[in-house]
Coordinates of C-alpha atoms and ligand atoms in Angstrom, one line a residue:
M1 CA -27.9 35.4 8.1
Q2 CA -30.9 34.3 10.2
H3 CA -33.3 32.0 8.4
I4 CA -37.0 33.4 8.9
P5 CA -39.3 30.6 9.4
Y6 CA -41.9 30.0 6.5
I7 CA -44.9 28.1 7.3
L8 CA -48.0 26.9 5.3
I9 CA -51.6 26.7 7.1
V10 CA -54.4 24.7 5.4
D11 CA -57.9 24.9 6.4
D12 CA -61.3 25.7 5.0
D13 CA -62.2 27.4 8.3
S14 CA -61.2 30.9 7.7
A15 CA -61.4 31.9 11.4
L16 CA -59.2 29.2 12.6
L17 CA -56.9 29.8 9.7
Q18 CA -56.7 33.3 10.7
A19 CA -56.2 32.6 14.6
L20 CA -53.4 30.2 14.0
S21 CA -51.7 32.3 11.6
Q22 CA -51.8 35.3 14.2
A23 CA -50.9 33.1 17.0
I24 CA -47.6 32.4 15.0
V25 CA -46.8 36.0 14.1
L26 CA -47.3 36.9 17.7
R27 CA -45.4 34.3 19.4
L28 CA -42.7 33.5 17.0
G29 CA -41.8 36.9 16.3
Q30 CA -40.2 36.9 12.5
A31 CA -41.9 34.3 10.6
R32 CA -43.6 34.2 7.0
V33 CA -47.0 32.4 6.8
D34 CA -49.2 31.3 3.6
T35 CA -52.7 30.5 4.4
V36 CA -54.8 28.5 1.9
A37 CA -58.2 27.0 2.1
S38 CA -58.0 24.0 0.2
A39 CA -55.2 20.9 -0.3
Q40 CA -55.4 21.4 -3.9
E41 CA -54.0 25.2 -3.3
A42 CA -51.8 24.0 -0.7
L43 CA -50.1 21.5 -3.1
R44 CA -49.4 24.4 -5.7
C45 CA -48.0 26.2 -3.0
I46 CA -45.8 23.3 -1.8
K47 CA -44.3 22.6 -5.3
E48 CA -43.2 26.3 -5.2
H49 CA -42.0 26.7 -1.6
D50 CA -39.8 24.9 0.6
Y51 CA -41.7 25.4 3.9
D52 CA -40.3 24.8 7.4
A53 CA -43.5 23.5 8.5
I54 CA -47.1 22.8 7.2
I55 CA -50.2 22.8 9.2
S56 CA -53.4 21.0 7.9
D57 CA -56.9 20.5 9.1
I58 CA -57.7 16.6 8.4
K59 CA -61.3 17.1 7.4
M60 CA -61.7 19.3 4.4
P61 CA -63.8 18.9 1.4
G62 CA -62.4 17.4 -1.6
M63 CA -58.7 16.2 -0.9
D64 CA -58.4 15.8 2.9
G65 CA -55.6 16.3 5.4
L66 CA -54.2 12.7 5.1
M67 CA -54.4 12.6 1.4
L68 CA -52.6 16.0 1.4
L69 CA -50.1 14.4 3.8
A70 CA -49.4 11.3 1.4
K71 CA -48.7 14.0 -1.4
I72 CA -46.3 16.0 0.8
Q73 CA -44.5 12.8 1.9
E74 CA -43.8 12.3 -1.9
I75 CA -42.7 15.8 -2.7
R76 CA -41.3 17.2 0.3
P77 CA -40.5 14.4 2.7
D78 CA -38.3 16.5 4.9
T79 CA -41.2 19.0 5.7
P80 CA -42.7 18.3 9.0
T81 CA -46.4 18.4 8.8
L82 CA -48.9 19.1 11.8
L83 CA -52.5 17.8 11.3
V84 CA -55.2 19.4 13.0
T85 CA -57.7 16.8 14.4
G86 CA -61.3 17.2 15.8
H87 CA -61.9 16.2 19.5
G88 CA -62.3 12.4 20.0
E89 CA -61.0 11.5 16.4
Q90 CA -58.3 9.0 17.8
D91 CA -58.8 6.7 14.6
L92 CA -57.8 9.8 12.3
T93 CA -55.1 10.9 14.7
I94 CA -53.3 7.4 14.4
Q95 CA -53.7 7.2 10.7
A96 CA -52.0 10.6 10.4
L97 CA -49.1 9.7 12.4
R98 CA -48.7 6.3 10.7
G99 CA -49.1 8.4 7.5
G100 CA -45.9 10.1 8.4
A101 CA -47.5 13.2 10.2
Y102 CA -44.8 15.1 12.4
D103 CA -47.5 15.8 15.4
F104 CA -51.2 16.3 15.7
I105 CA -53.0 19.2 17.3
Q106 CA -56.4 18.7 18.7
K107 CA -59.4 21.1 18.4
P108 CA -60.1 23.3 20.2
V109 CA -56.7 24.5 19.6
E110 CA -54.6 25.2 22.8
R111 CA -52.3 28.1 21.9
D112 CA -49.2 27.3 23.9
Y113 CA -49.3 23.5 23.0
F114 CA -49.6 24.7 19.2
V115 CA -46.7 27.1 19.5
V116 CA -44.3 24.7 21.2
A117 CA -45.2 22.0 18.4
I118 CA -44.7 24.5 15.5
K119 CA -41.4 25.4 17.2
R120 CA -40.3 22.0 17.5
A121 CA -41.2 21.3 13.9
I122 CA -39.5 24.2 12.7
Q123 CA -36.5 23.3 14.4
T124 CA -36.4 19.9 13.2
R125 CA -36.8 21.1 9.5
Q126 CA -33.7 23.2 10.0
L127 CA -31.7 20.5 11.6
R128 CA -32.8 18.2 8.5
R129 CA -31.6 21.1 6.1
Q130 CA -28.3 21.5 7.8
V131 CA -27.8 17.6 7.8
A132 CA -28.6 17.5 4.3
E133 CA -26.3 20.4 3.5
Q134 CA -23.4 18.6 5.6
Q135 CA -24.0 15.4 3.6
Q136 CA -23.6 17.2 0.3
V137 CA -20.5 18.9 1.5
L138 CA -19.1 15.4 2.5
E139 CA -20.1 13.9 -0.7
Q140 CA -18.4 16.6 -2.6
H141 CA -15.3 16.1 -0.4
A142 CA -15.4 12.5 -1.1
Q143 CA -15.8 12.9 -5.0
T144 CA -12.7 15.1 -4.9
L145 CA -11.0 12.8 -2.7
E146 CA -11.9 9.9 -5.1
R147 CA -10.7 12.0 -8.3
Q148 CA -7.4 12.7 -6.6
V149 CA -6.9 9.2 -5.9
M150 CA -7.6 8.0 -9.3
E151 CA -5.2 10.9 -10.7
R152 CA -2.8 9.9 -8.4
T153 CA -3.0 6.1 -9.2
R154 CA -2.8 6.9 -12.9
E155 CA 0.4 8.9 -12.2
L156 CA 1.9 5.8 -10.3
V157 CA 0.7 3.5 -12.7
F158 CA 2.5 5.7 -15.6
A159 CA 5.8 6.2 -13.2
N160 CA 5.8 2.4 -12.4
A161 CA 5.6 1.7 -16.4
A162 CA 8.2 4.2 -17.0
K163 CA 10.4 2.6 -14.4
D164 CA 9.9 -0.7 -15.7
E165 CA 10.7 0.6 -19.3
F166 CA 13.9 2.3 -18.1
L167 CA 15.0 -0.9 -16.0
S168 CA 14.4 -2.9 -19.3
M169 CA 16.4 -0.5 -21.4
A170 CA 19.1 -0.1 -18.9
S171 CA 19.8 -3.7 -18.3
H172 CA 19.6 -4.5 -21.9
E173 CA 22.2 -1.7 -22.7
L174 CA 24.5 -2.9 -19.8
K175 CA 24.5 -6.5 -21.0
T176 CA 26.3 -5.8 -24.3
P177 CA 29.6 -4.4 -22.7
L178 CA 29.5 -6.8 -20.0
C179 CA 29.1 -9.6 -22.5
S180 CA 32.5 -8.3 -24.3
L181 CA 34.1 -7.9 -21.0
K182 CA 33.3 -11.4 -20.1
G183 CA 34.8 -12.6 -23.4
M184 CA 37.9 -10.6 -23.0
T185 CA 38.5 -11.7 -19.5
Q186 CA 38.1 -15.4 -20.6
L187 CA 40.7 -15.0 -23.4
L188 CA 42.9 -13.1 -20.9
R189 CA 42.7 -15.9 -18.4
R190 CA 43.4 -18.7 -20.9
R191 CA 46.4 -16.8 -22.3
L192 CA 47.8 -16.3 -18.8
E193 CA 47.1 -20.1 -17.9
R194 CA 49.2 -21.1 -20.9
L195 CA 51.9 -18.7 -19.7
A196 CA 51.4 -20.5 -16.0
S197 CA 51.1 -16.7 -14.7
P198 CA 50.2 -16.2 -11.0
E199 CA 47.8 -13.8 -12.4
V200 CA 45.4 -16.6 -13.3
K201 CA 43.8 -16.6 -9.9
N202 CA 42.8 -12.8 -9.8
V203 CA 41.7 -12.9 -13.5
A204 CA 39.6 -15.9 -12.6
S205 CA 37.9 -14.0 -9.7
M206 CA 37.4 -11.2 -12.1
E207 CA 35.5 -13.5 -14.3
R208 CA 33.3 -14.9 -11.5
S209 CA 32.5 -11.2 -10.6
I210 CA 31.5 -10.6 -14.2
V211 CA 29.2 -13.4 -14.3
R212 CA 27.4 -12.5 -11.0
M213 CA 26.9 -9.1 -12.6
E214 CA 25.6 -10.8 -15.6
V215 CA 23.0 -12.7 -13.4
L216 CA 22.1 -9.5 -11.5
I217 CA 21.4 -7.4 -14.8
Q218 CA 19.5 -10.6 -16.2
D219 CA 17.3 -10.5 -13.3
L220 CA 16.5 -7.0 -13.5
L221 CA 15.7 -7.4 -17.2
D222 CA 13.4 -10.4 -16.4
T223 CA 11.7 -8.5 -13.8
S224 CA 11.0 -5.7 -15.8
L225 CA 9.7 -7.8 -18.9
I226 CA 7.5 -9.6 -16.4
E227 CA 6.0 -6.5 -15.2
L228 CA 5.6 -5.1 -18.4
G229 CA 3.8 -8.4 -19.4
R230 CA 6.5 -9.1 -22.1
F231 CA 7.7 -12.5 -20.7
T232 CA 7.3 -15.2 -23.1
L233 CA 8.2 -18.8 -23.1
R234 CA 10.1 -20.9 -25.9
L235 CA 8.5 -24.2 -25.3
S236 CA 9.6 -27.5 -26.8
K237 CA 9.9 -31.2 -25.7
H238 CA 12.6 -31.9 -23.3
D239 CA 13.4 -34.8 -20.9
I240 CA 13.6 -33.1 -17.3
V241 CA 16.0 -35.7 -16.0
E242 CA 18.5 -35.0 -18.5
L243 CA 18.0 -31.3 -18.0
C244 CA 18.6 -31.6 -14.3
Q245 CA 21.8 -33.7 -14.8
H246 CA 23.2 -31.1 -17.1
V247 CA 22.3 -28.0 -14.9
V248 CA 23.9 -30.0 -11.7
R249 CA 27.1 -30.7 -13.8
E250 CA 27.1 -26.9 -15.1
Y251 CA 26.6 -25.7 -11.7
A252 CA 29.2 -27.9 -10.0
T253 CA 31.8 -26.5 -12.5
I254 CA 30.9 -22.9 -12.0
S255 CA 30.4 -22.5 -8.4
T256 CA 33.1 -21.8 -5.8
P257 CA 33.7 -23.1 -3.2
A258 CA 32.6 -26.5 -4.9
P259 CA 29.3 -27.6 -3.5
L260 CA 28.4 -31.1 -2.3
L261 CA 25.8 -32.3 -4.8
V262 CA 23.8 -35.3 -4.5
L263 CA 21.7 -36.3 -7.5
N264 CA 18.6 -38.5 -7.2
I265 CA 17.2 -39.3 -10.7
P266 CA 14.9 -42.3 -12.0
A267 CA 16.0 -44.6 -14.9
E268 CA 13.2 -43.3 -17.1
V269 CA 12.7 -40.5 -19.2
I270 CA 10.4 -37.8 -17.9
S271 CA 9.2 -35.5 -20.9
A272 CA 7.5 -32.3 -20.7
S273 CA 6.9 -29.2 -22.9
I274 CA 9.1 -26.7 -21.4
D275 CA 11.5 -23.7 -22.2
A276 CA 14.5 -25.3 -21.2
T277 CA 16.8 -22.2 -20.8
R278 CA 14.0 -20.8 -18.1
I279 CA 13.8 -24.0 -16.2
S280 CA 17.6 -24.0 -16.1
Q281 CA 17.5 -20.7 -14.7
V282 CA 15.1 -21.7 -12.0
L283 CA 17.3 -24.7 -11.1
L284 CA 20.6 -22.7 -10.9
N285 CA 18.8 -20.2 -8.7
L286 CA 17.6 -22.8 -6.4
L287 CA 21.1 -24.5 -6.4
S288 CA 22.9 -21.3 -5.8
N289 CA 20.5 -20.4 -2.8
A290 CA 20.8 -23.8 -1.3
H291 CA 24.5 -23.4 -1.5
K292 CA 24.4 -19.8 -0.3
Y293 CA 22.3 -20.5 2.8
S294 CA 24.1 -23.9 3.8
A295 CA 27.6 -24.3 5.5
Q296 CA 30.2 -25.1 2.7
D297 CA 30.3 -29.0 3.2
A298 CA 26.5 -29.5 3.8
P299 CA 25.1 -31.6 1.0
I300 CA 22.5 -30.4 -1.4
T301 CA 20.2 -33.1 -2.8
I302 CA 18.5 -32.9 -6.1
T303 CA 15.5 -35.4 -6.6
V304 CA 13.9 -35.9 -10.1
R305 CA 10.6 -38.0 -10.0
R306 CA 7.3 -38.6 -11.7
V307 CA 4.4 -38.1 -9.5
N308 CA 1.1 -38.9 -10.9
N309 CA 0.7 -36.6 -14.0
K310 CA 3.6 -34.2 -13.0
G311 CA 7.4 -34.2 -13.1
M312 CA 8.7 -33.4 -9.7
I313 CA 12.2 -31.5 -9.2
A314 CA 13.1 -31.0 -5.4
V315 CA 16.3 -29.1 -4.1
Q316 CA 17.0 -29.9 -0.6
D317 CA 19.4 -28.2 1.6
K318 CA 20.7 -28.7 5.1
G319 CA 21.3 -25.1 5.7
V320 CA 19.8 -22.2 7.9
G321 CA 16.5 -22.6 6.9
I322 CA 13.5 -20.1 7.0
S323 CA 11.4 -18.8 9.7
E324 CA 7.7 -19.3 9.7
E325 CA 7.2 -15.5 9.4
Q326 CA 9.5 -15.0 6.3
L327 CA 8.2 -18.0 4.6
P328 CA 5.2 -16.3 2.8
H329 CA 7.2 -13.3 1.6
I330 CA 10.5 -15.2 0.1
F331 CA 8.7 -15.3 -3.4
E332 CA 8.0 -11.5 -3.3
R333 CA 9.9 -9.0 -5.5
F334 CA 13.0 -7.5 -4.1
Y335 CA 12.4 -9.6 -0.6
R336 CA 15.4 -10.7 1.1
T337 CA 15.2 -12.3 4.5
P338 CA 16.4 -9.8 7.0
E339 CA 19.0 -10.9 9.7
V340 CA 20.1 -14.1 7.8
S341 CA 23.6 -14.1 6.6
V342 CA 25.1 -15.9 3.5
Q343 CA 26.8 -18.9 4.8
T344 CA 28.7 -19.9 1.6
G345 CA 30.0 -17.8 -1.3
S346 CA 28.9 -14.2 -2.5
S347 CA 26.2 -12.4 -0.8
V348 CA 25.3 -10.6 -3.8
G349 CA 21.6 -10.7 -4.7
L350 CA 18.7 -8.5 -5.3
G351 CA 15.7 -10.6 -3.8
L352 CA 14.4 -11.4 -7.1
G353 CA 15.4 -14.8 -7.9
L354 CA 12.6 -16.6 -6.3
Y355 CA 10.2 -13.9 -7.6
I356 CA 11.4 -14.6 -11.3
S357 CA 11.5 -18.4 -10.6
Q358 CA 8.0 -18.7 -9.5
K359 CA 6.8 -16.5 -12.4
I360 CA 8.6 -18.9 -14.8
I361 CA 7.0 -21.9 -13.1
D362 CA 3.7 -20.4 -13.1
A363 CA 4.0 -19.6 -16.9
H364 CA 4.7 -23.5 -17.3
G365 CA 1.2 -24.2 -15.7
G366 CA 3.3 -25.7 -12.8
S367 CA 3.8 -25.1 -9.1
I368 CA 6.9 -24.1 -6.8
T369 CA 6.4 -24.9 -3.1
V370 CA 8.8 -24.6 -0.1
H371 CA 9.1 -26.6 3.1
S372 CA 11.7 -25.2 5.6
V373 CA 12.7 -25.8 9.1
P374 CA 14.9 -23.0 10.9
G375 CA 18.2 -24.6 11.6
E376 CA 17.6 -27.9 9.7
G377 CA 17.2 -26.6 6.1
S378 CA 14.8 -26.1 3.2
T379 CA 13.4 -28.1 0.4
F380 CA 12.1 -26.2 -2.7
T381 CA 9.7 -28.5 -5.0
I382 CA 8.8 -27.7 -8.3
M383 CA 6.0 -29.6 -10.0
L384 CA 5.6 -29.4 -13.8
P385 CA 2.6 -30.9 -16.0
L386 CA 3.9 -33.6 -18.2
L387 CA 3.0 -34.2 -22.0
I388 CA -0.2 -35.9 -22.3
G389 CA 1.4 -38.6 -24.5
E390 CA 4.0 -39.4 -21.9
M391 CA 1.6 -40.2 -19.2
D392 CA 0.5 -44.0 -18.6
S393 CA -3.3 -44.5 -19.3
E394 CA -4.1 -44.2 -15.6
E395 CA -2.4 -41.1 -15.1
M396 CA -4.2 -39.6 -18.0
Q397 CA -7.6 -40.8 -16.6
A398 CA -6.9 -39.0 -13.3
A399 CA -5.5 -35.8 -15.3
S400 CA -8.9 -35.6 -17.1
H401 CA -11.0 -35.8 -14.0
S402 CA -8.7 -33.1 -12.2
Ligands
ADP1 P1 18.4 -13.6 -3.4 O1 19.0 -14.0 -4.8 O2 18.8 -12.1 -3.4 O3 18.9 -14.3 -2.1 P2 16.1 -14.8 -3.7 O4 14.7 -14.3 -4.2 O5 16.6 -15.8 -4.4 O6 16.9 -13.4 -3.5 O7 15.5 -15.3 -2.2 C1 14.9 -14.4 -1.3 C2 15.1 -14.7 -0.1 O8 14.8 -16.2 0.3 C3 16.7 -14.7 0.2 O9 17.2 -13.5 0.6 C4 16.9 -15.7 1.5 O10 16.7 -15.2 2.8 C5 15.6 -16.5 1.4 N1 16.1 -17.9 0.8 C6 16.1 -18.4 -0.5 N2 16.5 -19.7 -0.6 C7 16.8 -20.1 0.7 C8 17.3 -21.3 1.4 N3 17.6 -22.3 0.3 N4 17.8 -21.4 2.7 C9 17.3 -20.2 3.3 N5 16.8 -19.1 2.9 C10 16.7 -19.1 1.5

């Protein structure tokens, strides 16, 4: 439907009022025109109707055209206002344009100029209206999209939590039968060993597979607990030197083929408040990775040292190393570097070991970093905060300032 232009003319000169009104009706064809003799009346009409253009004389008794213009700017800033000025009133014209007038028309009014100016004003108003409508449509669209994104996010968060709940429950349920399977297999192996049966080898291999499965299930369980925010530590005072010795010994007995482990430890005790089971888990994971990604006879060096107010544990291998592009990702959940094949032992893994390790070390207030050169090897370094009582006075001072 075509929009019929609606115009307001304000002038205390009734002859001019009529002449302008007639010119509009004659030259624009379809148009609605309201005429008023004062700015006060004009304001009442403007509040009521959304005109396409307003034409007002500048000089009027009472409120003049400039004051009316200021009011229009407040109430209907999008409505173009044309001011009619007397001949030679440049100052007023400039004031009108500065005050936001759309255009000015000089007396005596030149009809053609007047009609062109009013047509342009109407067009501008209609364009502004279209822009405002489109803006509104866009805003509504943006709101709908925002709502949809929020809904989808809520669904995803819910689905993710449900997945973690399921993972937690499933891994928990899998642990029990696996544990009894492991017990029975151990029993069977010992019996076969006593009988010097040739089947011992096969059962031992079965046992190793069960242990690997146990680690995978534990990794899944730990990941779901981390994601659900239910991961907790059981802290108590431990000597990390002794702990490392113990873990290295344990790793040497359980892993096949046997690794070449070199242990560098200080003569002193380094005490820290840690969850010994969790720190052992991290160390076993680092040792198993170092072994996995190195040639069978390559040495793995474990160094334990006190560095300022921290206890340092470093696991160094001379294996395949990690490329610069992949380094930033190796602590991510489920990340396994592509195109790197396992050098020694089983390739079983879910890309969770380092992710869990980092969470465990973070929870201790420590840090885990890696330095790696492709083709030369990698060093994973853990820093753990020490018990205040275990630091010497210089270190305590340094710690209190850090
Ligand atoms: P996974 O147990 O599945 O290997 P991790 O989280 O322990 O997962 O390790 C993530 C990835 O980081 C591995 O897939 C491997 O590519 C790389 N990586 C970890 N440790 C080493 C290492 N010592 N040498 C080379 N690459 C390593």
